[in-house]
Structure formats: C-alpha cells, structure tokens
Backbone as numpy.savetxt, mean C-alpha at the origin, in Angstrom:
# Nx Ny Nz CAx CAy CAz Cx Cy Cz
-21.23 4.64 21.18 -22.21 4.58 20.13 -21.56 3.99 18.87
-22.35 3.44 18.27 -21.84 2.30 16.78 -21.70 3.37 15.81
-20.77 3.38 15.15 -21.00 4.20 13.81 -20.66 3.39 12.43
-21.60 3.45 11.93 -21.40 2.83 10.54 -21.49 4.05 9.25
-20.22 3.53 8.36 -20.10 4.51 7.06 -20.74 3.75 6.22
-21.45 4.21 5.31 -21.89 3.63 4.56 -21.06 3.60 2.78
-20.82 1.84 2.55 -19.94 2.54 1.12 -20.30 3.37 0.35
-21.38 3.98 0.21 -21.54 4.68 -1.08 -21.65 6.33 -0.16
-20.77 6.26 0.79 -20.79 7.70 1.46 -19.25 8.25 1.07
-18.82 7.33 0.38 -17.31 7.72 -0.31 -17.21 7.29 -1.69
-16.71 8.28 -2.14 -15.97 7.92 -3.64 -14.64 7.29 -3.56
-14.29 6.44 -4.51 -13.00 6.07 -4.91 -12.44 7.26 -5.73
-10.94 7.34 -4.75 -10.02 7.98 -5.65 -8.75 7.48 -6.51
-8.84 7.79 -7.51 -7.64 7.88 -8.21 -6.19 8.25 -7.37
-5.32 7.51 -7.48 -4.33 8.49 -6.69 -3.13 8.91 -7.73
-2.63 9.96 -7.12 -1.65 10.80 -7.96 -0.52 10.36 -8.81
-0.16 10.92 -9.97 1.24 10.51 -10.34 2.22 10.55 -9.68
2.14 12.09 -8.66 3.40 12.07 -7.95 3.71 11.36 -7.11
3.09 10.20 -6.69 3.38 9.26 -5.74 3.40 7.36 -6.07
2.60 7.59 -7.53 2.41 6.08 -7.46 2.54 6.09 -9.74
3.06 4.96 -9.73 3.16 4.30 -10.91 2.07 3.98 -11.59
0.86 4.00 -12.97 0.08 3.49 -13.67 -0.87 3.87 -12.95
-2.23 3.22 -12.69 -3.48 3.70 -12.21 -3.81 2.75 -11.46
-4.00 3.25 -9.73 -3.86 2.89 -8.69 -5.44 3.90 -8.38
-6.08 2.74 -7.56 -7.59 3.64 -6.72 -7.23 3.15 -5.50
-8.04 4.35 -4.14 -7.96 4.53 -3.27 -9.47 4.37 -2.38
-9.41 3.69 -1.65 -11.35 3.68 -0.62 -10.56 3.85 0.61
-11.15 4.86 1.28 -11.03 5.26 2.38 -12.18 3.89 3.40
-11.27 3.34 4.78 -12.30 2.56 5.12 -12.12 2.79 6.39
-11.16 3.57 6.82 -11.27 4.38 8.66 -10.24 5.59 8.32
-10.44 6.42 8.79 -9.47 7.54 9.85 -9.88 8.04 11.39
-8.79 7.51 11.82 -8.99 7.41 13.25 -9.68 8.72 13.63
-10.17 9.02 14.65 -10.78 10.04 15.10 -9.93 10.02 16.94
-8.90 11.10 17.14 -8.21 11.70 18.33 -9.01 10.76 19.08
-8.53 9.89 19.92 -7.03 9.58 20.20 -6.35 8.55 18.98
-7.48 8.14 18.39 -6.60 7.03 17.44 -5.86 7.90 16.59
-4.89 6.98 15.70 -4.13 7.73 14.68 -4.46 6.54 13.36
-5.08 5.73 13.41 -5.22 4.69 12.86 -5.48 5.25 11.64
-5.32 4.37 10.00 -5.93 4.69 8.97 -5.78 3.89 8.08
-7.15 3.35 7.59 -7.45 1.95 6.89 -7.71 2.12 5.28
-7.13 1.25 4.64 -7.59 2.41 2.79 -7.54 0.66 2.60
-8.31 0.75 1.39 -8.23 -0.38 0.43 -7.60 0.26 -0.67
-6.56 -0.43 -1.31 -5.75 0.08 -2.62 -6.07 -0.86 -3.20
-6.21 -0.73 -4.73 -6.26 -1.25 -5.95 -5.67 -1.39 -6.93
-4.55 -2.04 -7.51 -3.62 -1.59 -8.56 -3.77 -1.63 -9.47
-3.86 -1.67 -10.90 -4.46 -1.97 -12.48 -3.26 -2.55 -12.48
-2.95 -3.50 -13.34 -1.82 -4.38 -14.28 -1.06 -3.46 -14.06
0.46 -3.04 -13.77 1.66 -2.63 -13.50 1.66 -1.22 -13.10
0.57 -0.97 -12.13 0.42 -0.13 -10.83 1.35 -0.03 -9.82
1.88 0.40 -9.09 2.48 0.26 -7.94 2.94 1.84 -7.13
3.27 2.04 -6.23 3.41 3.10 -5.06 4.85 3.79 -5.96
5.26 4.40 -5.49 6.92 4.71 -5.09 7.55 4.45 -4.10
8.78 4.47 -4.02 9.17 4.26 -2.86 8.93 5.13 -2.14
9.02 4.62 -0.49 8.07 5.11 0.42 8.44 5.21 2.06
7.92 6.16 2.60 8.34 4.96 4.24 7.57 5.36 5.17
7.05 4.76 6.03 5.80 5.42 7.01 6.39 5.44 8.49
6.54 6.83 9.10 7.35 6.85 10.41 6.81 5.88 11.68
5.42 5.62 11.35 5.21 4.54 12.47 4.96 2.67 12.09
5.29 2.80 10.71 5.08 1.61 10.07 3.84 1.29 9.29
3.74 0.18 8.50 2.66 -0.45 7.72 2.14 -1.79 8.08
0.84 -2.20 7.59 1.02 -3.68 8.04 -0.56 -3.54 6.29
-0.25 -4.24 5.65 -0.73 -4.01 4.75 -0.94 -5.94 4.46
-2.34 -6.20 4.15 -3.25 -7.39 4.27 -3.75 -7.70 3.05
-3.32 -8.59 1.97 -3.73 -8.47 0.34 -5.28 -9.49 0.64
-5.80 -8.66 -0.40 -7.32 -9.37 -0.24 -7.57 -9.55 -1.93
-6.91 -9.42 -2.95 -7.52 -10.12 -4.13 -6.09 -10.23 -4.89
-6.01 -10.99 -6.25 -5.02 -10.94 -7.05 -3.77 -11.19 -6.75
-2.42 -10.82 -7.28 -1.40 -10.65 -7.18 -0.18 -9.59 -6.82
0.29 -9.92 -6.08 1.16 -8.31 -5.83 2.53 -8.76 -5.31
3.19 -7.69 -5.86 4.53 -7.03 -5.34 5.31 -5.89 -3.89
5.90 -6.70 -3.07 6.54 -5.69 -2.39 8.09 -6.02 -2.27
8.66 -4.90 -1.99 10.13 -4.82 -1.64 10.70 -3.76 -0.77
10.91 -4.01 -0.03 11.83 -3.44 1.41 13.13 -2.58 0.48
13.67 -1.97 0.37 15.06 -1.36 0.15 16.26 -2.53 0.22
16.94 -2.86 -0.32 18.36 -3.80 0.09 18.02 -5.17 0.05
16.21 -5.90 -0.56 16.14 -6.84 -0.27 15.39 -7.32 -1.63
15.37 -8.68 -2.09 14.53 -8.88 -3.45 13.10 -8.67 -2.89
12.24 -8.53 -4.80 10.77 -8.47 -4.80 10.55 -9.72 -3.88
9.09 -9.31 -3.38 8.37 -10.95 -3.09 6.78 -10.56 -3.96
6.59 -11.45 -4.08 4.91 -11.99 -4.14 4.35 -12.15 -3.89
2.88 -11.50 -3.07 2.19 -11.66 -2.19 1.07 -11.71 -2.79
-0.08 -12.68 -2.21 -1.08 -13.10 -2.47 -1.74 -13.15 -1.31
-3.89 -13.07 -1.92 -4.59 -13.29 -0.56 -4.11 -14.13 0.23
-4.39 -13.43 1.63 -4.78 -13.94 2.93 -3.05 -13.66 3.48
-2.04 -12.71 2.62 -0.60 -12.98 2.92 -0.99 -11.32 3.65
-0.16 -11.01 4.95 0.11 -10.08 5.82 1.38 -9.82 6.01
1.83 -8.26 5.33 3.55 -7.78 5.16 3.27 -7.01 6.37
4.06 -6.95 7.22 4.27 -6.35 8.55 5.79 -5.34 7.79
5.46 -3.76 7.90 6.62 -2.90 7.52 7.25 -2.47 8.60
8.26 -2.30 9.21 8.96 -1.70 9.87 8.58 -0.02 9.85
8.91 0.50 11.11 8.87 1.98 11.03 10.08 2.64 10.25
9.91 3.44 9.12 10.84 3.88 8.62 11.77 3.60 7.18
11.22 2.42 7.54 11.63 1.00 6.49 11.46 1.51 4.61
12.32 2.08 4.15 11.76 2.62 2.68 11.67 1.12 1.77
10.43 1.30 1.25 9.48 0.19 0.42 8.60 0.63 -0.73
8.32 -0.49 -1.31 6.76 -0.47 -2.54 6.27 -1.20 -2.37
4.70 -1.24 -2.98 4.21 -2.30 -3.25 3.34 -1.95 -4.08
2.62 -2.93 -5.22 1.82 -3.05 -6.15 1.78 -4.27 -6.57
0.89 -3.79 -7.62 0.46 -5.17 -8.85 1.26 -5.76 -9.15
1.67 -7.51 -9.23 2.52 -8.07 -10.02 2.09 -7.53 -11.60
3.47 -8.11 -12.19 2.79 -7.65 -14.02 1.78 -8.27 -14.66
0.47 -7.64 -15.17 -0.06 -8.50 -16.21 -1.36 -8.43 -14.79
-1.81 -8.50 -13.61 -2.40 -8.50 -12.36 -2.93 -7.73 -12.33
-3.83 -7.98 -11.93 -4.61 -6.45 -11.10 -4.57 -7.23 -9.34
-4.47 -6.28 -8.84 -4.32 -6.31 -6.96 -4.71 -5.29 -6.37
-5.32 -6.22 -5.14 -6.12 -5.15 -4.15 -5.50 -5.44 -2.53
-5.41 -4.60 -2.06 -4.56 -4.79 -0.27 -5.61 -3.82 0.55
-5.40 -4.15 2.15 -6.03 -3.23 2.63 -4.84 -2.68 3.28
-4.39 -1.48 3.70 -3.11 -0.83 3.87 -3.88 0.06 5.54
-3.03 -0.48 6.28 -3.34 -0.03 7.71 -1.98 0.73 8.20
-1.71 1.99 8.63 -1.48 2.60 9.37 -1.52 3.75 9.84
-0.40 4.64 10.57 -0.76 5.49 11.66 0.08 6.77 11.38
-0.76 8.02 12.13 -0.24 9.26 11.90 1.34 9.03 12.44
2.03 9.90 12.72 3.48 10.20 13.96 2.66 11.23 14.73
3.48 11.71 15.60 3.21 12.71 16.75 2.65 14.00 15.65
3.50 14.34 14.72 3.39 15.04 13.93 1.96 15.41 12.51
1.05 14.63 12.78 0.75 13.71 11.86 0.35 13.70 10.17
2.16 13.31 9.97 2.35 12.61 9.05 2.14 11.15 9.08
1.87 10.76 7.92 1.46 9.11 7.81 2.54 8.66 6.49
3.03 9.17 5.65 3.97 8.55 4.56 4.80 9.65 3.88
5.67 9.41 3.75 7.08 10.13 3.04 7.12 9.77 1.47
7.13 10.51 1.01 6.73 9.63 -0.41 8.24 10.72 -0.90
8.90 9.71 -1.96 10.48 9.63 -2.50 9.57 8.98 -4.42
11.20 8.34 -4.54 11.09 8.50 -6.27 10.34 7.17 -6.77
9.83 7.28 -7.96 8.92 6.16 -8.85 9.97 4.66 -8.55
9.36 3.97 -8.41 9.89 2.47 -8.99 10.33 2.20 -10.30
11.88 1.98 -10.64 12.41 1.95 -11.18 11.42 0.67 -12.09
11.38 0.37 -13.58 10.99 -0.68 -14.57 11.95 -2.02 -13.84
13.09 -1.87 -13.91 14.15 -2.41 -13.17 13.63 -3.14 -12.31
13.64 -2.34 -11.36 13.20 -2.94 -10.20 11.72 -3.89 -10.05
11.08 -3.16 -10.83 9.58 -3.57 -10.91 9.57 -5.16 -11.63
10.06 -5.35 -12.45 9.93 -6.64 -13.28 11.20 -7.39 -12.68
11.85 -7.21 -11.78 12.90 -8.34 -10.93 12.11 -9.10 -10.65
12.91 -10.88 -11.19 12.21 -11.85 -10.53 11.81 -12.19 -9.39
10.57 -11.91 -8.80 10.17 -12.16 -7.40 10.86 -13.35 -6.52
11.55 -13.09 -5.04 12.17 -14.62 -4.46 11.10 -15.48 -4.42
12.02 -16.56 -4.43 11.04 -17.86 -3.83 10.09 -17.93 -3.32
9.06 -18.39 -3.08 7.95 -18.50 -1.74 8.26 -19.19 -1.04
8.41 -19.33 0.22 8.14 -20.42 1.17 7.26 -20.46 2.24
C-alpha cells in the first residue's frame, strides 16, 4: 500500500545547541519503519550554521539541494559543496557539515540506525578555525 506524508503533517525543527553551531532547521522526510533503518531529513543552515563534529556508525550520504556548503572529514581540508554535489561518508568517519559563510544551505542527509539503533554520535562544536579554513580546490 502507497503511503504518502503530507508536508504540512510535520513541523520544522529547530535543532539543538548541543549538537550544531548558529540556527540550523530540521524536516523529517522518512524514518524507516522495521525492517528498514533508513532516515531521510532535509537540513537547513542560516549563514554560519553548521553540525559538530560527528560520526554515524553506518555512514552518511548527504545530497545538497540549495546554496552553499561546507564539509570536512577529520585529517582532511574543508570542501565546498554545491547543488546536485553527493558526499558519500564513510562508517565511522568523524565529520561536519554546514553553511559556507555569509550562505544559507540546504542538504538532504540520508542515513541508518546500527544494530543498536543509534544513528549519530555527536562530539564537540566546530572550531571558528576550522569553520572559516579556506575551502580546497574544486575539481
């Protein structure tokens, strides 16, 4: 049987200080229902928004659909990601991502419970530091 949610059957949330930098909203757009573990959110960042560092035990694969944004892996420079760009995260992999500066950005952020189900480990704020490092190259 088809099931359709309807958008206005959810509110946008705000999400917490203890996990994310500036003012970041949240739309719920799946949670899997046993057997899936799947779970689909649209994030939103305001101008110098961004996560904390982070790490998801079965991985991320997170799909930017408006604006400008920032991610970084642990041990590796910022990049810059823009629509239609797809960051594939490793399981485990501690990362951020958000708004470039001055941006507002929107992603759709896909993944999955563990056996356990947890879906993200959430660790310390993004350093200013870190946040305004010149993004690498594009290629």
């Amino acid at each position: 049987m088809t099931k359709i949610i309807r958008a206005n059957a959810r509110d946008t949330k705000t999400q917490p200080p203890t996990n994310f930098v500036g003012t970041v909203y949240a739309d719920e757009v799946s949670v899997g229902e046993a057997p899936s573990r799947m779970r689909a959110t649209r994030v939103t960042f305001t101008p110098g928004g961004r996560t904390n560092w982070h790490t998801h035990p079965v991985g991320q694969v997170l799909f930017c659909l408006i604006g400008v944004g920032r991610y970084q892996l642990e041990g590796d420079q910022v990049h810059e990601i823009r629509p239609g760009d797809t960051v594939i995260i490793p399981p485990g992999a501690k990362h951020w991502h958000g708004s470039a500066p001055g941006q507002l950005f929107s992603h759709l952020a896909l993944s999955e419970n563990d056996d356990d189900g947890r879906g993200a480990d959430w660790l310390e704020p993004v350093s200013d530091e870190d946040y305004n490092a010149a993004p690498a190259p594009m290629t």
